[in-house]
Coordinates of C-alpha atoms (C1' of nucleotides) in Angstrom, one line a residue:
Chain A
X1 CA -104.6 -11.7 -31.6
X2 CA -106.8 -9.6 -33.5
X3 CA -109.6 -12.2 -33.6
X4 CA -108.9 -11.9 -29.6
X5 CA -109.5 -8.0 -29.5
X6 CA -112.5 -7.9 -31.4
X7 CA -113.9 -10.5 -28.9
X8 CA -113.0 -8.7 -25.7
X9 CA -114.4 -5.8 -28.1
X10 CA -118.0 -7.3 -28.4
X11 CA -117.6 -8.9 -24.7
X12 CA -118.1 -5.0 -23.6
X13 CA -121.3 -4.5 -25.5
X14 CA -124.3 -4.1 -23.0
X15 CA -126.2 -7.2 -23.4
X16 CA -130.0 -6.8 -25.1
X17 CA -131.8 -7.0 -22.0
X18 CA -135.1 -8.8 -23.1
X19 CA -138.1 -7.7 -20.5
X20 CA -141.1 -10.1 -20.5
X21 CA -144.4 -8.5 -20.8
X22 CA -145.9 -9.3 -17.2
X23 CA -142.6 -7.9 -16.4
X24 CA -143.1 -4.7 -18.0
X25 CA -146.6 -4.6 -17.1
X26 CA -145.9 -5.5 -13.3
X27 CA -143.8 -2.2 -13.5
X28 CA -146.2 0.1 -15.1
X29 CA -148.9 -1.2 -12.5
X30 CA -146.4 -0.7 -10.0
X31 CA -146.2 2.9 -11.1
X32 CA -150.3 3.3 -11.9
X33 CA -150.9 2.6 -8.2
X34 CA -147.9 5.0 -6.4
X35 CA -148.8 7.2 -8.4
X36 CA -152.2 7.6 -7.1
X37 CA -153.8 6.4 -10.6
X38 CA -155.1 3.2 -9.4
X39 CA -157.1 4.5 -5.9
X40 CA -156.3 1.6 -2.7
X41 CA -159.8 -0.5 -2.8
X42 CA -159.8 -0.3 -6.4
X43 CA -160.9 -3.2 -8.8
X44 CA -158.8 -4.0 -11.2
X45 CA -161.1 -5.5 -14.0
X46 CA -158.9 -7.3 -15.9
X47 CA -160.5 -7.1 -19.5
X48 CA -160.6 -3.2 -18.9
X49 CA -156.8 -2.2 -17.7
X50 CA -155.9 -5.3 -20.1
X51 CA -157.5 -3.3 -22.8
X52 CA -155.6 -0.1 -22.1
X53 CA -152.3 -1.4 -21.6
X54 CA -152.7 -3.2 -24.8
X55 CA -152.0 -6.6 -23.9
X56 CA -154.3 -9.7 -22.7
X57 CA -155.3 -10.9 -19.7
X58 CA -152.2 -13.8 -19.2
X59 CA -149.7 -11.6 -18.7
X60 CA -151.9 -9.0 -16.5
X61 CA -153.2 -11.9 -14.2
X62 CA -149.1 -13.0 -13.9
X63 CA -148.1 -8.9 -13.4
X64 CA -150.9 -9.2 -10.7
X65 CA -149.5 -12.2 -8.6
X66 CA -146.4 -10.5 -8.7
X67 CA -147.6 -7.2 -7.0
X68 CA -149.1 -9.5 -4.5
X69 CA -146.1 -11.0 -3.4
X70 CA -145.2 -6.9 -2.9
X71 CA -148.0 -6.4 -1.1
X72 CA -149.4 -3.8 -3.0
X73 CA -152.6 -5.5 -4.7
X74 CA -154.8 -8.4 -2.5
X75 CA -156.8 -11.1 -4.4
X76 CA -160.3 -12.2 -3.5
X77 CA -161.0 -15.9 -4.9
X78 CA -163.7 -15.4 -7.4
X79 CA -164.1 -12.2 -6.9
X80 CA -160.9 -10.3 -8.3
X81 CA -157.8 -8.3 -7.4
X82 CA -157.8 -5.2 -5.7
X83 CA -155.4 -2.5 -5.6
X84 CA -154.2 -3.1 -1.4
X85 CA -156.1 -0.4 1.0
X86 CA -153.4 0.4 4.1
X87 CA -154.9 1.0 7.4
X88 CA -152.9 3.3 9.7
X89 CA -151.7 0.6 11.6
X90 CA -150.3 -1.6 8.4
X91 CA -148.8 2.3 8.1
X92 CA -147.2 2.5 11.4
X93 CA -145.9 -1.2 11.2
X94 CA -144.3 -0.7 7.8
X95 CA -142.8 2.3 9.1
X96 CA -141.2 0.8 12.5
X97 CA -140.0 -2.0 9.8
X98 CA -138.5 0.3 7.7
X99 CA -136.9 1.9 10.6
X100 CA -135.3 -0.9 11.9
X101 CA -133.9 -1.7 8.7
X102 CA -132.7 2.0 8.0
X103 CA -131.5 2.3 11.4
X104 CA -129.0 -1.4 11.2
X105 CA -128.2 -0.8 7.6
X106 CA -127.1 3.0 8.5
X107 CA -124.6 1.4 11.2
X108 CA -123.3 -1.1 9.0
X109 CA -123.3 1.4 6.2
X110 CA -120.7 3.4 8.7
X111 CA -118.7 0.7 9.3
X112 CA -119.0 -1.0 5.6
X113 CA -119.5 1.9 2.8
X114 CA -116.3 2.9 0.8
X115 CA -115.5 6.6 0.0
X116 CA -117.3 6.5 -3.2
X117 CA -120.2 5.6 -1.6
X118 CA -119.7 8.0 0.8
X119 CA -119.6 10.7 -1.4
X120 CA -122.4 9.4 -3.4
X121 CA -124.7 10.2 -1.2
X122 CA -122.9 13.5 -0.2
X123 CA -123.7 14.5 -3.8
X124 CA -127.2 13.5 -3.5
X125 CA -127.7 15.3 -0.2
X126 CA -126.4 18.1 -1.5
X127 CA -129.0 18.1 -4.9
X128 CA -131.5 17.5 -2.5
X129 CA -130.9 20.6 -0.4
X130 CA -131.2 22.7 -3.9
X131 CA -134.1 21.0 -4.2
X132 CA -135.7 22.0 -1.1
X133 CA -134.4 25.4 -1.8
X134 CA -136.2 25.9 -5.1
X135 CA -139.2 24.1 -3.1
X136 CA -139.4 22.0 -6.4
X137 CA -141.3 19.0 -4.1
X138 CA -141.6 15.9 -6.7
X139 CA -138.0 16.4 -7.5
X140 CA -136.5 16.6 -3.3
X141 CA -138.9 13.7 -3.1
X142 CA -137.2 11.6 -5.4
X143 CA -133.8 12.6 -4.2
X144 CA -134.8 11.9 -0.6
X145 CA -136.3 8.5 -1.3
X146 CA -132.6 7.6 -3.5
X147 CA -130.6 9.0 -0.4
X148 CA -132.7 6.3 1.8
X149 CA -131.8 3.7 -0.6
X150 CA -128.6 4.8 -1.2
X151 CA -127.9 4.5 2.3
X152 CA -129.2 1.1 3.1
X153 CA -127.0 0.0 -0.2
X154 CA -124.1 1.1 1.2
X155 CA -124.8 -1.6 4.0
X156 CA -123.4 -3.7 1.1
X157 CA -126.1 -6.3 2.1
X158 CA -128.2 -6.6 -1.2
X159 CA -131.4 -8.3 1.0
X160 CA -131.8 -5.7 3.4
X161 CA -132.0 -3.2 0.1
X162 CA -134.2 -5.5 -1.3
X163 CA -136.6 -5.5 1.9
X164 CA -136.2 -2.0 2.1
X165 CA -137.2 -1.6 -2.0
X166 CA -140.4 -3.3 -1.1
X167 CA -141.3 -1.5 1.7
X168 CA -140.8 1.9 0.4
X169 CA -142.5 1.2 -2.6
X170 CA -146.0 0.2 -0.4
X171 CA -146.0 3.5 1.0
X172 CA -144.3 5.7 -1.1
X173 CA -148.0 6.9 -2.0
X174 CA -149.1 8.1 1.5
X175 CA -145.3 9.7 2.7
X176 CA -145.6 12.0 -0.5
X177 CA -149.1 13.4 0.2
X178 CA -148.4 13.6 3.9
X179 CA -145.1 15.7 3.5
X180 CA -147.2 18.4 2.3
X181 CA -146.9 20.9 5.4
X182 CA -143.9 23.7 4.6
X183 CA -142.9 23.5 8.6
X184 CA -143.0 19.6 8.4
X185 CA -140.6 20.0 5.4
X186 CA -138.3 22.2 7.1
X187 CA -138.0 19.7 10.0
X188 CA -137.1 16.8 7.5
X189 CA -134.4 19.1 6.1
X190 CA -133.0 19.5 9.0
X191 CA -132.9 15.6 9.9
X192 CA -131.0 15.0 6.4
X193 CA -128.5 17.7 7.2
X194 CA -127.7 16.0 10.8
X195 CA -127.4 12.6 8.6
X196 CA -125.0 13.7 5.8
X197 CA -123.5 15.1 8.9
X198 CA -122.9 12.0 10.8
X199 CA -122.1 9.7 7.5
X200 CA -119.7 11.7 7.0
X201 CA -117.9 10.8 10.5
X202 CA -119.1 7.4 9.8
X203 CA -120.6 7.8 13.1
X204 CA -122.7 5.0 13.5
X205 CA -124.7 5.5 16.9
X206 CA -125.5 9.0 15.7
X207 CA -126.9 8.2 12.1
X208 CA -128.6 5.4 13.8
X209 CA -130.1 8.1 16.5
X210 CA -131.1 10.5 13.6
X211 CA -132.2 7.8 11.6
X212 CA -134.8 7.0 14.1
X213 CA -136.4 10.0 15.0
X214 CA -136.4 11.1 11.0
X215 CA -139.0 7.9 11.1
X216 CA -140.8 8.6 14.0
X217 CA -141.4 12.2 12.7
X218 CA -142.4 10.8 9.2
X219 CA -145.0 8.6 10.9
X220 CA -146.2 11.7 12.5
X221 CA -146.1 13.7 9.3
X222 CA -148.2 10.4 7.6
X223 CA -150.6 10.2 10.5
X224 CA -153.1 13.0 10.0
X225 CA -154.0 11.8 6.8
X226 CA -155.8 9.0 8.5
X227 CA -157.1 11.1 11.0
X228 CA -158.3 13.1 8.2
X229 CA -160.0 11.0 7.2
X230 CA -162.9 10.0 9.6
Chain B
X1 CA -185.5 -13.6 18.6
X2 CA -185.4 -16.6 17.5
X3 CA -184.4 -15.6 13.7
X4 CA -181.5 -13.7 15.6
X5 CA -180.4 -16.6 17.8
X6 CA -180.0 -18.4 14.8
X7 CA -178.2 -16.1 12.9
X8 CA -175.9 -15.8 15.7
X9 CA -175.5 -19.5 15.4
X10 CA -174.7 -19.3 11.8
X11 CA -172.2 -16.4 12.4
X12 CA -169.9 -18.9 14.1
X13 CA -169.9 -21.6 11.1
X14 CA -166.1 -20.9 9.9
X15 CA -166.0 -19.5 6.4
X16 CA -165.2 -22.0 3.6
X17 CA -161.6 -21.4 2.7
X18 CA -161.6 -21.1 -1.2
X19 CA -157.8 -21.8 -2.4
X20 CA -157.1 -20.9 -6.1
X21 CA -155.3 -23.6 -7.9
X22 CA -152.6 -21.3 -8.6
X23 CA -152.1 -20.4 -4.4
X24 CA -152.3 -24.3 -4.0
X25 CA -149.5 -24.7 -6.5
X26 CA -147.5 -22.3 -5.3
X27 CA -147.6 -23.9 -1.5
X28 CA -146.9 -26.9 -3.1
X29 CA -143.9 -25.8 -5.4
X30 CA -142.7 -23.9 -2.0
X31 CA -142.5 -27.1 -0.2
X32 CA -140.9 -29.1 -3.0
X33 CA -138.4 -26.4 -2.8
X34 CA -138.0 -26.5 0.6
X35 CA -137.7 -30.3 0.9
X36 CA -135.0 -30.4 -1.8
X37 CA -137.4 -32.3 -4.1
X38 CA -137.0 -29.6 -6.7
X39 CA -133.0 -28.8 -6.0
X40 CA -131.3 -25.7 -6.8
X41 CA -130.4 -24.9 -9.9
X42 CA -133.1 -27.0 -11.4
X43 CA -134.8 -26.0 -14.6
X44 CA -138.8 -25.8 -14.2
X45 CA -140.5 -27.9 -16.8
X46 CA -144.0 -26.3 -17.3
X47 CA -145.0 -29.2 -19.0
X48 CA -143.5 -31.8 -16.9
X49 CA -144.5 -30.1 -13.3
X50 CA -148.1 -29.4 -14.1
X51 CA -148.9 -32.6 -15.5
X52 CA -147.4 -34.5 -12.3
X53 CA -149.0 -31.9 -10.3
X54 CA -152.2 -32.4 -12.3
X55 CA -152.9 -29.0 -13.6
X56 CA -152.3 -26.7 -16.7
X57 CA -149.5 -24.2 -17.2
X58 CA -151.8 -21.2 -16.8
X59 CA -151.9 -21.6 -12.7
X60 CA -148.9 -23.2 -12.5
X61 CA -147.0 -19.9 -14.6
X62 CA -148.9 -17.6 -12.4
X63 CA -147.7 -19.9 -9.1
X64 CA -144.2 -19.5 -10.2
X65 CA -144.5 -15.6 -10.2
X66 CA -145.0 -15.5 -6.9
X67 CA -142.4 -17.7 -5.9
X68 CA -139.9 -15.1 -8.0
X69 CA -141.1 -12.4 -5.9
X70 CA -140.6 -14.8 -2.7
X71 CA -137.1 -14.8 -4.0
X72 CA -137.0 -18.7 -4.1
X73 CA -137.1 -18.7 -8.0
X74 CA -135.3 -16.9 -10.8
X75 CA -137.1 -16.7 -14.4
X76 CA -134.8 -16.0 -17.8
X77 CA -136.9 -14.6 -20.3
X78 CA -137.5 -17.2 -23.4
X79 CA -135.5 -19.8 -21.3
X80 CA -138.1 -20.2 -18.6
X81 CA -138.0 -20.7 -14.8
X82 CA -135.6 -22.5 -12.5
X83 CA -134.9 -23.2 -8.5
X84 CA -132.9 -20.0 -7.3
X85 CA -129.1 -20.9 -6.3
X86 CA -127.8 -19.3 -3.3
X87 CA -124.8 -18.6 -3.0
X88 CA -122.6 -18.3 0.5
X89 CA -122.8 -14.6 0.2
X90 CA -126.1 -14.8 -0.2
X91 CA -127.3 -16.7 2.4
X92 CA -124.8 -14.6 4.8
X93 CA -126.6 -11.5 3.8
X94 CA -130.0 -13.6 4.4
X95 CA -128.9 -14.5 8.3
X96 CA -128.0 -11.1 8.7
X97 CA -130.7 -9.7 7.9
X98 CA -133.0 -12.4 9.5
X99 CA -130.2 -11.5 12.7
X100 CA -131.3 -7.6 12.4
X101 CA -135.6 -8.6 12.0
X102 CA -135.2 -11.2 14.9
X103 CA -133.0 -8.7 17.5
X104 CA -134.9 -5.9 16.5
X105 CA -138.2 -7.8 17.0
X106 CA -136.9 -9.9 20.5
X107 CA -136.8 -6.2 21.5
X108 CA -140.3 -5.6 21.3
X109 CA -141.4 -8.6 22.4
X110 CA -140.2 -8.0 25.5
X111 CA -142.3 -5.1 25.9
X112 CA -145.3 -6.0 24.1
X113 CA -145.8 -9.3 24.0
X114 CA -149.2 -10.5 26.5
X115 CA -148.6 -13.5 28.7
X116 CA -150.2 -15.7 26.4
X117 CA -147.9 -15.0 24.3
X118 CA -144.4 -15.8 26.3
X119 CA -146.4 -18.9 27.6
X120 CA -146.8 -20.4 24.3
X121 CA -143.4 -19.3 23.2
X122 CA -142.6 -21.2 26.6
X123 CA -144.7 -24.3 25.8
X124 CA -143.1 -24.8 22.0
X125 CA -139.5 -24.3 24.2
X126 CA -140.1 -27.3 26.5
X127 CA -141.5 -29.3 23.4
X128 CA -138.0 -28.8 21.3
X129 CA -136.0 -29.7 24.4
X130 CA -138.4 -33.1 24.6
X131 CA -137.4 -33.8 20.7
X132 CA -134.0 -32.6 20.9
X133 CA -133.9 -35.3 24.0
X134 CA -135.3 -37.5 21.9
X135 CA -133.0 -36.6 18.8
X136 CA -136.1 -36.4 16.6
X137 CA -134.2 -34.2 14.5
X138 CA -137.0 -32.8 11.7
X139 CA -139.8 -32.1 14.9
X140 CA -137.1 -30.2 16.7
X141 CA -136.0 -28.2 13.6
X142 CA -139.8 -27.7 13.0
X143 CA -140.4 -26.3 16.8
X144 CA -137.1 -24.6 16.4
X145 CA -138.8 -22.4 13.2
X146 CA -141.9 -22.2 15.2
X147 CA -140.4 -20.5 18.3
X148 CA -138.3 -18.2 16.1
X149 CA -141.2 -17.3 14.1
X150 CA -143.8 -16.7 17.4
X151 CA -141.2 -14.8 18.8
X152 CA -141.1 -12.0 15.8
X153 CA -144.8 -12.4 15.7
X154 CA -144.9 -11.7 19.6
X155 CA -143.4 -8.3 18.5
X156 CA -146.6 -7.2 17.6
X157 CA -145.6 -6.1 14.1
X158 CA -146.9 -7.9 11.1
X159 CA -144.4 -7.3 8.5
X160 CA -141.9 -7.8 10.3
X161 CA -143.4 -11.1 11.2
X162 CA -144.1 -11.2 6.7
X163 CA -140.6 -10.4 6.4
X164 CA -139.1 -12.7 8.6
X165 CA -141.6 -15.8 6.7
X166 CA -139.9 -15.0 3.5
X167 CA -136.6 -14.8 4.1
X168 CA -136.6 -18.0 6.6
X169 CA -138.2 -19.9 3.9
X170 CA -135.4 -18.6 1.3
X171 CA -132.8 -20.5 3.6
X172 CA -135.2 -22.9 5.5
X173 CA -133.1 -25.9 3.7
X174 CA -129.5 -24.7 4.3
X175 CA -130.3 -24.4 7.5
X176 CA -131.7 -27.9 8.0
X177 CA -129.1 -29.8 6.0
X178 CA -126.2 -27.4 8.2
X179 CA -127.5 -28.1 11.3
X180 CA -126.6 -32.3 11.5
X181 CA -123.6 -32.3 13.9
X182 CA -124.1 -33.2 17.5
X183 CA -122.1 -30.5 19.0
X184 CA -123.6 -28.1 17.1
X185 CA -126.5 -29.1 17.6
X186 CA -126.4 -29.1 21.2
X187 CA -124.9 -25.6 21.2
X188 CA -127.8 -24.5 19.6
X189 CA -130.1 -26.2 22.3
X190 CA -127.9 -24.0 24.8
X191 CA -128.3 -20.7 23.4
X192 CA -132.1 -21.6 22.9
X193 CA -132.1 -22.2 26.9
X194 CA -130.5 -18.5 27.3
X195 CA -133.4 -17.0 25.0
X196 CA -136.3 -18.7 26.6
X197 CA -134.9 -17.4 29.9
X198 CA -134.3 -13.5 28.9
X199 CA -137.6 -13.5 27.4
X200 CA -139.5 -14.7 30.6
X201 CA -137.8 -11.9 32.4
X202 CA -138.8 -9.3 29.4
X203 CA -135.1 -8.5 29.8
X204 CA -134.6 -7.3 25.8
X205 CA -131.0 -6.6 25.8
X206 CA -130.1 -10.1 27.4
X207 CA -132.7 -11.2 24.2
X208 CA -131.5 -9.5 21.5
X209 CA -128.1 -10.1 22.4
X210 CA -128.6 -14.0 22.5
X211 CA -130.5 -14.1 19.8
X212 CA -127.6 -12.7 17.8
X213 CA -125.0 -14.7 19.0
X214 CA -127.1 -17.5 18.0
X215 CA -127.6 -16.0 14.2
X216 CA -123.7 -15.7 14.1
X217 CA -123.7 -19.6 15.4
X218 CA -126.0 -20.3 12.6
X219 CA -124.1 -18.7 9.9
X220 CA -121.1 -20.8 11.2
X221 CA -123.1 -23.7 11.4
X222 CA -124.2 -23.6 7.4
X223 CA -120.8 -21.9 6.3
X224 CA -119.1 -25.7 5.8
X225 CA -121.5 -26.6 3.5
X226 CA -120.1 -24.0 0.6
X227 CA -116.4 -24.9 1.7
X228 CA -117.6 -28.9 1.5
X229 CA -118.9 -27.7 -2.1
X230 CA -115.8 -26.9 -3.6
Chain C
dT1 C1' -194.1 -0.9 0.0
dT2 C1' -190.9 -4.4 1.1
dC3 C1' -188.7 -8.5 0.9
dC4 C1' -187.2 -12.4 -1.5
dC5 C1' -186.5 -15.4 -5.2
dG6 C1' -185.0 -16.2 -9.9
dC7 C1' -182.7 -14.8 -13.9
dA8 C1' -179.3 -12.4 -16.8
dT9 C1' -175.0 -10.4 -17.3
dG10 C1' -170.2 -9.8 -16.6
dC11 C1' -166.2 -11.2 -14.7
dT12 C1' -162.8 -14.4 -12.9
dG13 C1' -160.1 -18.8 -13.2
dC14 C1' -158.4 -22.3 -15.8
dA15 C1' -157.4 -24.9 -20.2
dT16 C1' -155.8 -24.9 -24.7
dG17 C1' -154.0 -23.1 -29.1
dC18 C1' -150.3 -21.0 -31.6
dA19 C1' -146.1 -18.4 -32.8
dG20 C1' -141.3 -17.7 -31.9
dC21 C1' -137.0 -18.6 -29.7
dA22 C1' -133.4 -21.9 -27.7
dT23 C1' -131.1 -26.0 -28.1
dA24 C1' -129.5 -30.3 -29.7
dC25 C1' -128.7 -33.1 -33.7
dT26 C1' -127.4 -34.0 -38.4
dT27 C1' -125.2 -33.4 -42.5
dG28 C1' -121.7 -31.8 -45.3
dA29 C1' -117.3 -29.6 -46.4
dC30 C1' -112.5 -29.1 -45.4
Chain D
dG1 C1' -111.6 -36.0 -37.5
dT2 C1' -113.3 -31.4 -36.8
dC3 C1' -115.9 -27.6 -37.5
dA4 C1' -119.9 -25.1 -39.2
dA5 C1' -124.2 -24.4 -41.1
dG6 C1' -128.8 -26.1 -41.5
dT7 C1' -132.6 -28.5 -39.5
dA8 C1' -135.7 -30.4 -36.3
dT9 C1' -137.7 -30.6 -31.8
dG10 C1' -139.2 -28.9 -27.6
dC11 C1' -140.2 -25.3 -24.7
dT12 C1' -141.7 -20.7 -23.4
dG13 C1' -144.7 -16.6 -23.8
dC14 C1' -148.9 -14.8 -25.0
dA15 C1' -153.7 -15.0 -26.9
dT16 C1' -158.1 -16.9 -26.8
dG17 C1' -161.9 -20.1 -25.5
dC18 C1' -165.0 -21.8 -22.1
dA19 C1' -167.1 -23.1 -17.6
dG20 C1' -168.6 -21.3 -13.2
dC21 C1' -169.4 -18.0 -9.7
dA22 C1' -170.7 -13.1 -8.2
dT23 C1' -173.7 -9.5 -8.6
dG24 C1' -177.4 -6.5 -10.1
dC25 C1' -182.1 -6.3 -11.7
dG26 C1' -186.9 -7.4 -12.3
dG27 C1' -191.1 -9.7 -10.9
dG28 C1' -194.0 -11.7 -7.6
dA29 C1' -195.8 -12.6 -3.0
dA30 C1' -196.8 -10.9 1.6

DNA sequence: TTCCCGCATGCTGCATGCAGCATACTTGAC
DNA sequence: GTCAAGTATGCTGCATGCAGCATGCGGGAA
């Protein structure tokens, strides 16, 4: 028995998880370019960010095909990788994607989601709103994007998150800079309120409505930019 | 004049197509996959695959990171790569999702897609019913793909059409190996009927709602294989 | 001056080398 | 016979070497 209890003891401990280096240096390429550090239409010259990550150019070139497959660097044959440039229609596509999946997995988040879940995102909602309060931007950002995912998790269907993951991450870049504008803020506030609202009925129809138009409006809060910048 | 004529000549030659060796690989490794040549489960020899397919591990390493992002391969650090295994739950989450991209998309078909567009869908249509006729099963499964594809890509929206790629390739062999019965089969045939006739109207609701009946159908269709497993 | 050809440089793409871990086998003790 | 420790083998993961292509620059001709 007590060989038995020290078993179950060591069957708690968190496994080591081991990270592979393309891994890690996927991830901190991931973060390089969303976070505005590696510019869209960038080369990435492989002996040079090799250099400063400190590792060689295997595991960069693997990292790389990776954030291909995410759709946030493109690969010239012979020529190199790039860091992906998004044109305001690749925008507005990625955006009506996004909706669609916010908009089904909201429904069957309604229907699906249990009370933790619920509750959750209630608390999350609710850090947001101090957020927004203290106009600390970075911060509400962070929380909005989590309440997004949150909410497309609690459709319980892990691909849908997945898509949704992927997406969000290819234009996280371009919905941060665009959600500069104090009145366009206001109005997104608003939008989460009527969705912590309606989540909270398990309303499905009306966190799908508000779901929606929170998309449209962030497509319109995005679109300047490119308007900008002819 | 004529130094331009040529050079509008020379315009029109079609670009040579460079593939990498590792983009080659990949598209091969994909269809091995696919075909159930490299079954599920299946370690990935680095060694043993490149040599057959001729080439070193670098490309064939870098291949098999993009297959992990396509979702159709899992890596273990220090253990090395093997053929994802899906389990039922996954592969109902897949078809619902693939059910959400495909009704959502149906919908804007219907009000997007040019003529062109519905009479090719049309044209692929009349060629499955010929195989299905015929009961060349692998043509009409092909077509089958084909008309579900050109109708998300009659949407208009490319990553939904991207989207829709990946995750129909995740289950592309489930769905071929579930779909032998005769009754079935012709039941499928039926609802594809309904669907090519709601889209020549435009009539989206009629669309989406057949195309999601025929999801569920599918998911019915594939669900014996997981009870047949154990 | 302008255009074009040729050359040099730098980078990519792939092959290979090497260390370290995982796994299977063997040997020895009980 | 069984179990455990030690050992050997094979594979992965990363680094490095090398050939070939892209690109920028200089020189020469028109």
């Amino acid at each position: 028995m007590d060989t038995d209890r020290s078993a179950d003891d060591l069957a708690v401990l968190p496994p080591i998880t081991r990270r592979t280096l393309h891994a890690e240096v996927a991830s901190r390429m991931r973060d390089l370019i969303i976070e505005g550090r590696l510019t869209p239409g960038a080369r990435i010259n492989e002996g040079l960010i090799g250099a400063q990550l400190g590792v060689s150019r295997t595991p960069l070139r693997e990292a790389i095909k990776t954030l291909v497959s995410e759709g946030l660097v493109e690969i010239v044959p012979a020529k190199g990788a790039m860091v992906r440039v998004f044109s305001e229609e690749d925008v507005a596509q990625t955006l009506e994607a996004l909706k669609i999946i916010e908009q089904n997995a909201g429904r069957l988040a309604c229907q699906r989601a249990s009370a933790a879940d619920l509750a959750r995102i209630q608390a999350l909602h609710e850090q947001m709103l101090v957020m927004y309060e203290n106009r600390q931007r970075l911060d509400y950002f962070k929380l909005n994007q989590a309440i997004h995912s949150a909410i497309v998790a609690a459709s319980g269907n892990a691909i849908l998150a997945e898509l949704h993951t992927t997406l969000q991450a290819r234009i996280k870049r371009a919905r941060f800079v665009g959600n500069g504008e104090p009145e366009k803020w206001a109005g997104a506030v608003a939008e989460h309120i009527e969705m912590a609202q309606a989540l909270a009925r398990r309303d499905d129809e009306a966190l799908a409505e508000v779901l929606g138009r929170h998309m449209d409006a962030s497509f319109a809060r995005v679109r300047y930019l490119f308007s900008a910048e002819r």
